[in-house]
mmCIF file of C-alpha atoms in Angstrom:
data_model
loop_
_atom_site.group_PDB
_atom_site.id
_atom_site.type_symbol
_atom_site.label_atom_id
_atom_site.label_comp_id
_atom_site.label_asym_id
_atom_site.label_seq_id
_atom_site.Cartn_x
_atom_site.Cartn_y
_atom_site.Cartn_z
ATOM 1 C CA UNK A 1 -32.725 -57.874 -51.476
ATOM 2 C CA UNK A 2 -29.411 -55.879 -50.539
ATOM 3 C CA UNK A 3 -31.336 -54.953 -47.365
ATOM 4 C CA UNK A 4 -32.032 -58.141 -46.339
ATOM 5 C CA UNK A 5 -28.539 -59.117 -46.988
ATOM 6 C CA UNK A 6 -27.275 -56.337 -45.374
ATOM 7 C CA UNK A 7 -29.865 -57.465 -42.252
ATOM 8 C CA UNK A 8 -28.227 -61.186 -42.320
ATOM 9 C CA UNK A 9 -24.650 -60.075 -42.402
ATOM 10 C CA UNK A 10 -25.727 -57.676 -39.377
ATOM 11 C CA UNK A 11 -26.781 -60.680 -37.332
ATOM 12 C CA UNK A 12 -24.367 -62.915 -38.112
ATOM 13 C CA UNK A 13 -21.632 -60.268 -37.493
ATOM 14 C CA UNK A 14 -23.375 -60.073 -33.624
ATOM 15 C CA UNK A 15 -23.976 -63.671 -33.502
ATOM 16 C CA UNK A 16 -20.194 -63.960 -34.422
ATOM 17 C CA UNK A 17 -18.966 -60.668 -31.987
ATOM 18 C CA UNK A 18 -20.783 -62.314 -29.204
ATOM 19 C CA UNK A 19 -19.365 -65.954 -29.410
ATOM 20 C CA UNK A 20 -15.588 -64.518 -30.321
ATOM 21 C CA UNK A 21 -15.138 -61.535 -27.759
ATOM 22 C CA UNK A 22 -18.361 -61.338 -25.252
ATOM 23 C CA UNK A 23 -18.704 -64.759 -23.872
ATOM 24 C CA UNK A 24 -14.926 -65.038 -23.606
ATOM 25 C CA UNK A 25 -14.656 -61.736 -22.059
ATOM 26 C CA UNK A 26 -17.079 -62.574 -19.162
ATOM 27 C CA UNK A 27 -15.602 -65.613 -18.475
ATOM 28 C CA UNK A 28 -12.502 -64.244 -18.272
ATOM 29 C CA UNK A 29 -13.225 -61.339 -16.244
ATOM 30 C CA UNK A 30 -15.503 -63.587 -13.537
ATOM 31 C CA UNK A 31 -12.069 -65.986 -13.303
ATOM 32 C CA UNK A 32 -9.468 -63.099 -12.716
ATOM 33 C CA UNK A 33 -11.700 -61.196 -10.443
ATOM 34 C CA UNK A 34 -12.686 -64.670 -8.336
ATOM 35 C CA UNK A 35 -8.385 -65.647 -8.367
ATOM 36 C CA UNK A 36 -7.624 -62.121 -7.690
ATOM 37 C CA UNK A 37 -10.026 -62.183 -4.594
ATOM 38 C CA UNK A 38 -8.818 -65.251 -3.755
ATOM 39 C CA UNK A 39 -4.938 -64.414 -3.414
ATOM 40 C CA UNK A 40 -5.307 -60.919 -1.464
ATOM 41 C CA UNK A 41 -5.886 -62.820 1.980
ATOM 42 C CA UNK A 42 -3.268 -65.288 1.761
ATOM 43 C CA UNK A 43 -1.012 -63.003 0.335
ATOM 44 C CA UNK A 44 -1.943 -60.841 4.003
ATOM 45 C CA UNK A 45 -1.835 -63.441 5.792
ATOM 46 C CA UNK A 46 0.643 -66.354 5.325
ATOM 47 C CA UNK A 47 1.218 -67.890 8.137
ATOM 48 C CA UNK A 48 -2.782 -68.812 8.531
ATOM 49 C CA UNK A 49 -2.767 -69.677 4.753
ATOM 50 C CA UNK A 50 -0.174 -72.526 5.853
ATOM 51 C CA UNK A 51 -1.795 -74.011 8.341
ATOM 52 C CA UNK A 52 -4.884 -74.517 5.971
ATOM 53 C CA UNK A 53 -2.261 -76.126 3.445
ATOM 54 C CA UNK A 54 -1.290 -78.111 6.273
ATOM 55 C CA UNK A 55 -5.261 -78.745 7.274
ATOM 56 C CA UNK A 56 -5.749 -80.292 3.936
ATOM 57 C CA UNK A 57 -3.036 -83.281 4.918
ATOM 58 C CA UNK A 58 -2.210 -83.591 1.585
ATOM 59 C CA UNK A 59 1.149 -82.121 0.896
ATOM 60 C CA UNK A 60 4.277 -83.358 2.484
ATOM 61 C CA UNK A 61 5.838 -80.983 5.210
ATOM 62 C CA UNK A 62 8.926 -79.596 3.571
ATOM 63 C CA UNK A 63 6.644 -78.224 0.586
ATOM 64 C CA UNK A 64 3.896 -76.867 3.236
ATOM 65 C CA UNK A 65 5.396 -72.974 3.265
ATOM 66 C CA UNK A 66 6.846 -72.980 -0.087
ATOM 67 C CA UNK A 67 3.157 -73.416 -0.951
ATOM 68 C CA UNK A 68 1.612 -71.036 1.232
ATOM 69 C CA UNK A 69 4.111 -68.316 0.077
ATOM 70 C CA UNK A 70 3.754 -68.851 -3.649
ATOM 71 C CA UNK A 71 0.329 -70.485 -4.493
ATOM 72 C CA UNK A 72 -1.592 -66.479 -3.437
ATOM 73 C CA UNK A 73 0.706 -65.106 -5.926
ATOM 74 C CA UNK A 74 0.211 -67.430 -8.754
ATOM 75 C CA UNK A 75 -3.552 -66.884 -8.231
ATOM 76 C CA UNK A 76 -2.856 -63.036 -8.408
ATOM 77 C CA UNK A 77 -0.728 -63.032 -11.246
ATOM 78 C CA UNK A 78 -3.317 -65.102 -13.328
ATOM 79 C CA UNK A 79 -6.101 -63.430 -12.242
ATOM 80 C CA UNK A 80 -4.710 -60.555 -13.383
ATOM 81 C CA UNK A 81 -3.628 -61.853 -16.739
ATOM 82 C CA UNK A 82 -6.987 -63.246 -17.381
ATOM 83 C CA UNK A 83 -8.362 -59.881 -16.915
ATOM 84 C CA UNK A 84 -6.023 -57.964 -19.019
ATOM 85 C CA UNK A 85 -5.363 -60.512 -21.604
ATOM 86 C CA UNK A 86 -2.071 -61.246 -21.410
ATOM 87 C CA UNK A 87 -0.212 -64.966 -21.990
ATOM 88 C CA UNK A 88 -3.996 -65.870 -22.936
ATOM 89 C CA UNK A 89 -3.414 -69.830 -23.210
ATOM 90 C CA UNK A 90 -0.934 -70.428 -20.708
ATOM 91 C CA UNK A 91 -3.266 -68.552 -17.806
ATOM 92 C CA UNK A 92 -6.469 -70.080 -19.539
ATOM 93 C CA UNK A 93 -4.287 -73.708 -18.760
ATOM 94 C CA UNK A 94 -3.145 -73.307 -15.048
ATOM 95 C CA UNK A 95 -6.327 -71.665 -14.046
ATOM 96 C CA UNK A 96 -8.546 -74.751 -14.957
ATOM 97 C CA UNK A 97 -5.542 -77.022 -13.853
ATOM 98 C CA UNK A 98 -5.625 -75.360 -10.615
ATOM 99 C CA UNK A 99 -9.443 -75.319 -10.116
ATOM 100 C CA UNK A 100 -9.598 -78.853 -10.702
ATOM 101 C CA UNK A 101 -6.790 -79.331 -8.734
ATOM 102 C CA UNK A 102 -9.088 -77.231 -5.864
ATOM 103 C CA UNK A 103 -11.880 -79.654 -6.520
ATOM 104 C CA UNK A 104 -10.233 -82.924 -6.360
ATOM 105 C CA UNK A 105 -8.851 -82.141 -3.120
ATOM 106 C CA UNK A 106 -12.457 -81.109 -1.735
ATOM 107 C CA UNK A 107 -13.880 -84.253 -3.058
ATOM 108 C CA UNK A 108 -10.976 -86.475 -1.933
ATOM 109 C CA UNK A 109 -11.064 -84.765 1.498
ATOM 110 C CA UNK A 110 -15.450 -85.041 1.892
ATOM 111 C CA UNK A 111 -14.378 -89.106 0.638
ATOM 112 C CA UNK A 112 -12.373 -89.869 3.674
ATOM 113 C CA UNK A 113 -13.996 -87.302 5.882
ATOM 114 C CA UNK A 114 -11.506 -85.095 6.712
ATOM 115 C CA UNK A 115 -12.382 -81.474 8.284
ATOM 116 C CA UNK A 116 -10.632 -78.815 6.398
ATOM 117 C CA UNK A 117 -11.320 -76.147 8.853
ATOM 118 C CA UNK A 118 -9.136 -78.227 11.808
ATOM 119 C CA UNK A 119 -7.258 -80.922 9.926
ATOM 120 C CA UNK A 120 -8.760 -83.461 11.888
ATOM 121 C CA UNK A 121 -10.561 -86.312 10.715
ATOM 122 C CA UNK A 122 -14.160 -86.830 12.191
ATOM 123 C CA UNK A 123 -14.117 -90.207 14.389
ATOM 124 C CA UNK A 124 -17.494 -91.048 13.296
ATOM 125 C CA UNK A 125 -19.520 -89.059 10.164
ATOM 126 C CA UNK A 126 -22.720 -89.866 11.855
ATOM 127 C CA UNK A 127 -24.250 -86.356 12.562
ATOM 128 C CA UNK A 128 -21.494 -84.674 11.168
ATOM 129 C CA UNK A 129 -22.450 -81.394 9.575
ATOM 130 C CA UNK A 130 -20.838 -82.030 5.778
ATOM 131 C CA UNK A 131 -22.591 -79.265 4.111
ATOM 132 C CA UNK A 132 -20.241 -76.602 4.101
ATOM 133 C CA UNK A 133 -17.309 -78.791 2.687
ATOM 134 C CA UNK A 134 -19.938 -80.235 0.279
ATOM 135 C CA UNK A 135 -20.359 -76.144 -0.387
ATOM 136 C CA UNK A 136 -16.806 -75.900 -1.367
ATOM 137 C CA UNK A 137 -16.731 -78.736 -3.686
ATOM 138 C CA UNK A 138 -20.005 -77.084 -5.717
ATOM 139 C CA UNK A 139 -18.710 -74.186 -5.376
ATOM 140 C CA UNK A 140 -14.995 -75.259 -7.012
ATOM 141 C CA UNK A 141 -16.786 -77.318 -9.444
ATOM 142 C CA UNK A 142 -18.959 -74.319 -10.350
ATOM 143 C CA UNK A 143 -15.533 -72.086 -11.410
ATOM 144 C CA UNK A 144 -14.797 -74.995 -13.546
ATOM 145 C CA UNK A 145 -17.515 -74.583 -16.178
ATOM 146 C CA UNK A 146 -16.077 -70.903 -17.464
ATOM 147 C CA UNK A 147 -12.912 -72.037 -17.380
ATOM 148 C CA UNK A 148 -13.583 -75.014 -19.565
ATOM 149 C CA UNK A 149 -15.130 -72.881 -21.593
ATOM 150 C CA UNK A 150 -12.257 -70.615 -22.133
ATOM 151 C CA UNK A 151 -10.194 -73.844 -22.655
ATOM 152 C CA UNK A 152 -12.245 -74.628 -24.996
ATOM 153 C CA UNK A 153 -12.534 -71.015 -26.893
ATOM 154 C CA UNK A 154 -8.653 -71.011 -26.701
ATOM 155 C CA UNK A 155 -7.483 -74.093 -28.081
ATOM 156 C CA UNK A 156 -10.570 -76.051 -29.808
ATOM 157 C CA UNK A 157 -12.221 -72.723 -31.497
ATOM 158 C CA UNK A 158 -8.675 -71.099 -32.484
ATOM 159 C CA UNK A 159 -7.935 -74.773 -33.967
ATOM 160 C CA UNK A 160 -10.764 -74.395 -35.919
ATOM 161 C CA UNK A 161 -10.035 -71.116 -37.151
ATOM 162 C CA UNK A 162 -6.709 -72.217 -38.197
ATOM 163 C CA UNK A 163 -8.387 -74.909 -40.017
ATOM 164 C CA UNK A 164 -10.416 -72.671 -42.105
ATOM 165 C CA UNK A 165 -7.837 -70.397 -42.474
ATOM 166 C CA UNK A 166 -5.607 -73.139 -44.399
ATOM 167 C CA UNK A 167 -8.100 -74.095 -46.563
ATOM 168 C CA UNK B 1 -2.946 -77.258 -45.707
ATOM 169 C CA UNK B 2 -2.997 -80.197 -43.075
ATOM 170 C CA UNK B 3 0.587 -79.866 -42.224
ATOM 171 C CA UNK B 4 0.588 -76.094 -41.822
ATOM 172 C CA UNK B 5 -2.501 -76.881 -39.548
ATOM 173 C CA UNK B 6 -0.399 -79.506 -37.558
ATOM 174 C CA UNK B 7 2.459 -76.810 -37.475
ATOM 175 C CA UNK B 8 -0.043 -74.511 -36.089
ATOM 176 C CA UNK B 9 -1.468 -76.131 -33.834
ATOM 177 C CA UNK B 10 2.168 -77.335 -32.128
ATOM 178 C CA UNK B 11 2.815 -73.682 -31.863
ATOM 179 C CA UNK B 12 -0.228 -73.219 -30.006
ATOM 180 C CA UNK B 13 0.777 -76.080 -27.411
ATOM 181 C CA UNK B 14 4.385 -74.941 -27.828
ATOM 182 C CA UNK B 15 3.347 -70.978 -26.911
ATOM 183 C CA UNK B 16 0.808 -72.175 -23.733
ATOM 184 C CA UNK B 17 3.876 -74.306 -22.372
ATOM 185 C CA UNK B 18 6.357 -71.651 -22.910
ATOM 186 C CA UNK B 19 3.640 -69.039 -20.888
ATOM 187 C CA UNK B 20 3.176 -71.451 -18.207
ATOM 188 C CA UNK B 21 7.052 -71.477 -17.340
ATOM 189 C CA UNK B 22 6.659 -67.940 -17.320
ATOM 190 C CA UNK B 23 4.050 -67.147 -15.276
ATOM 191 C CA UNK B 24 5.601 -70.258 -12.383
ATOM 192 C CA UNK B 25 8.595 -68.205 -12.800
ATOM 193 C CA UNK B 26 7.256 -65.083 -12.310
ATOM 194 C CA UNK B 27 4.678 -65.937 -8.804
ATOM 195 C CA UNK B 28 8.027 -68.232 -7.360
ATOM 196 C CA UNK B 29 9.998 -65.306 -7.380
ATOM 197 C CA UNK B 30 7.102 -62.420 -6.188
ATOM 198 C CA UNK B 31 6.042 -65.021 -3.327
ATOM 199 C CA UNK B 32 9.816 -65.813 -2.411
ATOM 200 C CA UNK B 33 10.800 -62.062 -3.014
ATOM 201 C CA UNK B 34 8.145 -60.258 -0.909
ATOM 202 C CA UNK B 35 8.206 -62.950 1.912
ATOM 203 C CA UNK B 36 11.863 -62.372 2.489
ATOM 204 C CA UNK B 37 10.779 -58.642 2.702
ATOM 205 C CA UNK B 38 8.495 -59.238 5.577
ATOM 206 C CA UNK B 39 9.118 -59.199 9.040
ATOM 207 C CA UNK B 40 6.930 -61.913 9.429
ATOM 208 C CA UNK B 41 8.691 -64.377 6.930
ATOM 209 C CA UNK B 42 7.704 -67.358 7.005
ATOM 210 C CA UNK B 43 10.948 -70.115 6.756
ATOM 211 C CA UNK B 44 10.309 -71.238 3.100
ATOM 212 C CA UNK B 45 11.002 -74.887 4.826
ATOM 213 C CA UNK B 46 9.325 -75.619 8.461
ATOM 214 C CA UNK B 47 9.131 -78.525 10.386
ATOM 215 C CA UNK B 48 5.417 -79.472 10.794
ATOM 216 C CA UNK B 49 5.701 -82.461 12.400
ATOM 217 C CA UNK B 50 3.546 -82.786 15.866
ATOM 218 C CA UNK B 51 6.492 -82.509 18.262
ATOM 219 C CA UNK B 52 7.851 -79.075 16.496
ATOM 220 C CA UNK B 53 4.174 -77.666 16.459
ATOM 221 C CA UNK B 54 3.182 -79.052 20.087
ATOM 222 C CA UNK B 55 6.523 -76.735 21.395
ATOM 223 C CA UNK B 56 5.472 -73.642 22.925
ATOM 224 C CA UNK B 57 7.937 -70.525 22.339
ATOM 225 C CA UNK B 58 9.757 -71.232 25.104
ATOM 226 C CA UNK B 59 10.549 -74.477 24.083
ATOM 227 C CA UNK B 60 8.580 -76.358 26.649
ATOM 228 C CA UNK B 61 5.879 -79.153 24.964
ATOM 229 C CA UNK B 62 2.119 -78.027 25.495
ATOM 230 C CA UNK B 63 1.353 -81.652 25.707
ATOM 231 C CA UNK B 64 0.119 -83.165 28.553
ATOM 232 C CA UNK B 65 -0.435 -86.970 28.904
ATOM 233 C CA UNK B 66 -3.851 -88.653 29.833
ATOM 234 C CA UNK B 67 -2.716 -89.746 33.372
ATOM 235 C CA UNK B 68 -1.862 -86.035 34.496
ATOM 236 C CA UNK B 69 -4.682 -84.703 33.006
ATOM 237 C CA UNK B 70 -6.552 -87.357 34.793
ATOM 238 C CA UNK B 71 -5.244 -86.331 37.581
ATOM 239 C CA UNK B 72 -5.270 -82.440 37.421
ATOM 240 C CA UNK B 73 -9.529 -83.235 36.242
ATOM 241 C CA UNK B 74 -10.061 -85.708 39.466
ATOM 242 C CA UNK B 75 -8.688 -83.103 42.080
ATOM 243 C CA UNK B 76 -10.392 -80.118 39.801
ATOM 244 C CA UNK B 77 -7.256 -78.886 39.692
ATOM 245 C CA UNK B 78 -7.722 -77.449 35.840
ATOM 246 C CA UNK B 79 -10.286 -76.186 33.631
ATOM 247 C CA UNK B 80 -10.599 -78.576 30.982
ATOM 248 C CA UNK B 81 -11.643 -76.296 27.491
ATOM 249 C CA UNK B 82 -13.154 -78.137 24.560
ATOM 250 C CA UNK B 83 -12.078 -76.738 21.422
ATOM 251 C CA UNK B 84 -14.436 -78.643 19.084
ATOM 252 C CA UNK B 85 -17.629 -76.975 17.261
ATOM 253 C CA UNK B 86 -21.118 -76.236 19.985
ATOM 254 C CA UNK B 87 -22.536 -79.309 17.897
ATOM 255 C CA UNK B 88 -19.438 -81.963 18.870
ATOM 256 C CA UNK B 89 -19.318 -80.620 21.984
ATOM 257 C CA UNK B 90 -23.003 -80.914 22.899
ATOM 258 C CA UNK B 91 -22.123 -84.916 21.584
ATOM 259 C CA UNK B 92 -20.384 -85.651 24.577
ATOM 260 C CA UNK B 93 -17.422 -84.164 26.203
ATOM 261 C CA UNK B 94 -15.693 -84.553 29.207
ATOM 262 C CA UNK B 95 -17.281 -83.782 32.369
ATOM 263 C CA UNK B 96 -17.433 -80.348 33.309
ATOM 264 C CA UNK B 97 -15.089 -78.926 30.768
ATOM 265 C CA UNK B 98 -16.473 -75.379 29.172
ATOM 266 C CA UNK B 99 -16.715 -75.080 25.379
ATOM 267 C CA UNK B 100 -14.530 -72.575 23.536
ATOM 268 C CA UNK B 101 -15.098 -73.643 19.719
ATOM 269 C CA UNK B 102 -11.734 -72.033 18.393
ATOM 270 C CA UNK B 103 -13.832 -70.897 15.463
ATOM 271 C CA UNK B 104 -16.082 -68.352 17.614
ATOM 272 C CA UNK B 105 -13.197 -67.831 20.148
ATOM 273 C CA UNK B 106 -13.197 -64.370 21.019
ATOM 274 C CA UNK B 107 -17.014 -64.661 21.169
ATOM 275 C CA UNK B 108 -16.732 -66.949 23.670
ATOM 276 C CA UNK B 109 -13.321 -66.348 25.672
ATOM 277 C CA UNK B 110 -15.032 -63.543 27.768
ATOM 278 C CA UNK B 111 -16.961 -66.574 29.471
ATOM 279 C CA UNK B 112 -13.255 -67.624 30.531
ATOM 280 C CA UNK B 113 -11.668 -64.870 31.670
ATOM 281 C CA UNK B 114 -14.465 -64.278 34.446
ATOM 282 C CA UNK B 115 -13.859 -67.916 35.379
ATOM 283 C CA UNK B 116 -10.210 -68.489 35.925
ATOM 284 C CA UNK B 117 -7.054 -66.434 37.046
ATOM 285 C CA UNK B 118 -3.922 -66.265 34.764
ATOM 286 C CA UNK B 119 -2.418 -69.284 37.242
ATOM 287 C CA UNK B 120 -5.598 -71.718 37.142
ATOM 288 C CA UNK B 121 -4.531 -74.920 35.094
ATOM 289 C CA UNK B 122 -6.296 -75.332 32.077
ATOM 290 C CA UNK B 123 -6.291 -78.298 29.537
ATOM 291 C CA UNK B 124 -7.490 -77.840 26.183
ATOM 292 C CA UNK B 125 -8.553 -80.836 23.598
ATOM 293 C CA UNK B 126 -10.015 -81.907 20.289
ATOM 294 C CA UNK B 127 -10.835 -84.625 18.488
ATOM 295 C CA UNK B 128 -8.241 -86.572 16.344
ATOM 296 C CA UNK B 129 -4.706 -87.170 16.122
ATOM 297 C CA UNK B 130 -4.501 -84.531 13.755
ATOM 298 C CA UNK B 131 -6.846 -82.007 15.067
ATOM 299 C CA UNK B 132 -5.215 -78.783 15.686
ATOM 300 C CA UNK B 133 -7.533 -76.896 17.569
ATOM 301 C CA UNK B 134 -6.571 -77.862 20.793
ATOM 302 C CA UNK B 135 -3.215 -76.273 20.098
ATOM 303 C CA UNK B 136 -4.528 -73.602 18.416
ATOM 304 C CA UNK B 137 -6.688 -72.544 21.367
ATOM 305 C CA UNK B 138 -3.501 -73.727 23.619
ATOM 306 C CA UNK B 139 -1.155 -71.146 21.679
ATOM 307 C CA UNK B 140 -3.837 -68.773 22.024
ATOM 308 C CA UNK B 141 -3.816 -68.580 25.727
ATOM 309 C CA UNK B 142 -0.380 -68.270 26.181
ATOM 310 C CA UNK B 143 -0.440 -65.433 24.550
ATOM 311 C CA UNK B 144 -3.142 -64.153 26.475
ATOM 312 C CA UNK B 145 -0.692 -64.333 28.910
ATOM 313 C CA UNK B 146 -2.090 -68.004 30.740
ATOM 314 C CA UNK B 147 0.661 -69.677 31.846
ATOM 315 C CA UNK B 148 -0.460 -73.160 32.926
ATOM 316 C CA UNK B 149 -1.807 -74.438 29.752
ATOM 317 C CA UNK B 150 -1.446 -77.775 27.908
ATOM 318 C CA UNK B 151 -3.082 -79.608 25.748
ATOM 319 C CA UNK B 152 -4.761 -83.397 25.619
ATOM 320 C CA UNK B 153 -3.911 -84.482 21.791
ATOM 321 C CA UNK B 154 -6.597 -86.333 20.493
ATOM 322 C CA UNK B 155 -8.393 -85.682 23.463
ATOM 323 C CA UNK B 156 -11.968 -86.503 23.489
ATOM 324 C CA UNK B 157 -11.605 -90.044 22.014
ATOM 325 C CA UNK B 158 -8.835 -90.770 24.462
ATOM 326 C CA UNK B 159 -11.129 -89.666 26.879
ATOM 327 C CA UNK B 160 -13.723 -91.919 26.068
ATOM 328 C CA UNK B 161 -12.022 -94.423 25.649
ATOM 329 C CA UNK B 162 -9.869 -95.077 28.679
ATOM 330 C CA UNK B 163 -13.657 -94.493 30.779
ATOM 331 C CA UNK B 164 -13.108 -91.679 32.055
ATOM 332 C CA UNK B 165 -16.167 -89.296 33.064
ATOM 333 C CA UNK B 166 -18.443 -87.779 30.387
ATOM 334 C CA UNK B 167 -21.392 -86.106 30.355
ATOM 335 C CA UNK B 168 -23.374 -84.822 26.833
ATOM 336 C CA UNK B 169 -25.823 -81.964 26.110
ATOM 337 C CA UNK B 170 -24.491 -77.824 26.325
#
């Protein structure tokens, strides 16, 4: 009987270990290594990391450089906070603020058929080769699930605990 | 119970918020601090308008209006240099005018430089008003040391539009 208690206890202590630290762990480690990729070639290379701002014809042109010169650091300082740990919910916020942010752009971009690699807007979509921005937007929309998932681990399972706690 | 789990919770909310600030904080001033360290620095406000980005370094616009480079293609005058992707290109462009997809250009500026001296004309062009490849590829010459080069904004569709000669296929 103690065995198979002992046996139970075992299993739920890996089930447990495995939703608390593992999953959480991946997903943090695949988002900091993905935003710390990210940010090393704008950070290299600013000047070409403006004129994609500037290709996406979204942001006005006063607030064109000031993006370009902080937005690779942000993603470099959260990657690397995701990975060690560090301000857990705040970087776990911004990062799926900013991916979505990422995504809605793509989307809003493919909508009203803008090319992202020139800035230009295709006269005509007929024949126009879409599938690498449709790429980006899978791709961007992809990074979202493990960050919702930290989001969720975060604030909805630490709720929870809390909850349990109290009572 | 419930109100120390309310009270909880806030702080949760309350401590993500408070990180947030701190990490803005923290990449504003690295991204402002280490781009005022570069050579390079970019001006942390620029003009990107199309009049400040179609100015070469010497001050002098790159842009060249549809009559003259109607008239510079009638008397072959200029090499006319498509900047758009093999695919647009081989969609119709205008007559004669070489393709040099800014994307693959130093695979396929070595097809130029056997073509045309450093004093030839040449006109590049895109597609769009805001298509910036033309200028890229314009910008890109200079540098090369061409000195007759402007560019045809929102060339091809211009092009097309006013009649002018066309021809489709590589």
């Amino acid at each position: 009987m103690r065995d198979i208690k002992g046996l139970i206890g075992k299993i739920c202590f890996m089930r447990e270990w495995k939703r608390d630290q593992v999953c959480p762990l991946v997903a943090r480690l695949i988002l900091g290594a993905v935003f710390m990729y990210a940010s090393i070639d704008k950070i290299l290379h600013p000047a070409a990391f403006a004129k994609a701002v500037y290709n996406y014809q979204l942001l006005p042109g006063a607030l064109i450089n000031l993006t370009a010169i902080v937005l690779p650091w942000l993603e470099l300082v959260l990657g690397i906070f995701l990975i060690i740990g560090l301000f857990r919910e705040g970087s776990v916020c911004m990062v799926t603020f900013l991916l979505a942010l990422f995504l809605g752009a793509a989307i809003f971009n493919l909508a009203r058929g803008l090319d992202i690699y020139c800035g230009c807007f295709s006269t005509s979509t007929e024949g126009t080769n879409n599938a690498p921005k449709v790429w980006y937007a899978i791709r961007d929309g992809f990074f979202l699930l493990p960050a919702f998932y930290l989001l969720y681990h975060t604030f909805w399972r630490k709720r929870q605990a809390v909850r349990v706690y109290d009572q | 119970m419930l109100r120390a789990g309310k009270l909880r919770n806030g702080k949760l909310v309350f401590s993500a918020l408070r990180q947030v600030a701190v990490i803005m904080v923290l990449s504003l001033t690295l991204g402002i601090l280490v781009n005022q360290a570069r050579p390079t620095r970019l001006p942390l406000v620029a003009d990107w308008s199309p009049e400040a980005r179609l100015t070469g370094n010497s001050g002098e616009s790159l842009v060249i209006s549809l009559e003259e480079a109607r008239a510079l293609w009638s008397d072959k005058n200029a090499l006319f240099l498509d900047a758009r992707s093999p695919e647009d290109y081989a969609r119709g462009h205008i007559r004669c005018a070489q393709n040099i997809p800014w994307q693959f250009f130093d695979e396929y500026i070595d097809h130029v430089w056997s073509k045309i001296s450093k004093d030839n004309w040449i006109v590049t062009y895109c597609d769009g008003e805001h298509c910036s490849l033309g200028e890229d590829l314009a910008k890109a010459l200079l540098s090369m040391g061409y000195k007759k080069v402007k560019t045809l904004p929102n060339g091809w569709t211009r092009w097309r539009e006013a009649g002018l000669p066309a021809e489709q296929g590589d």
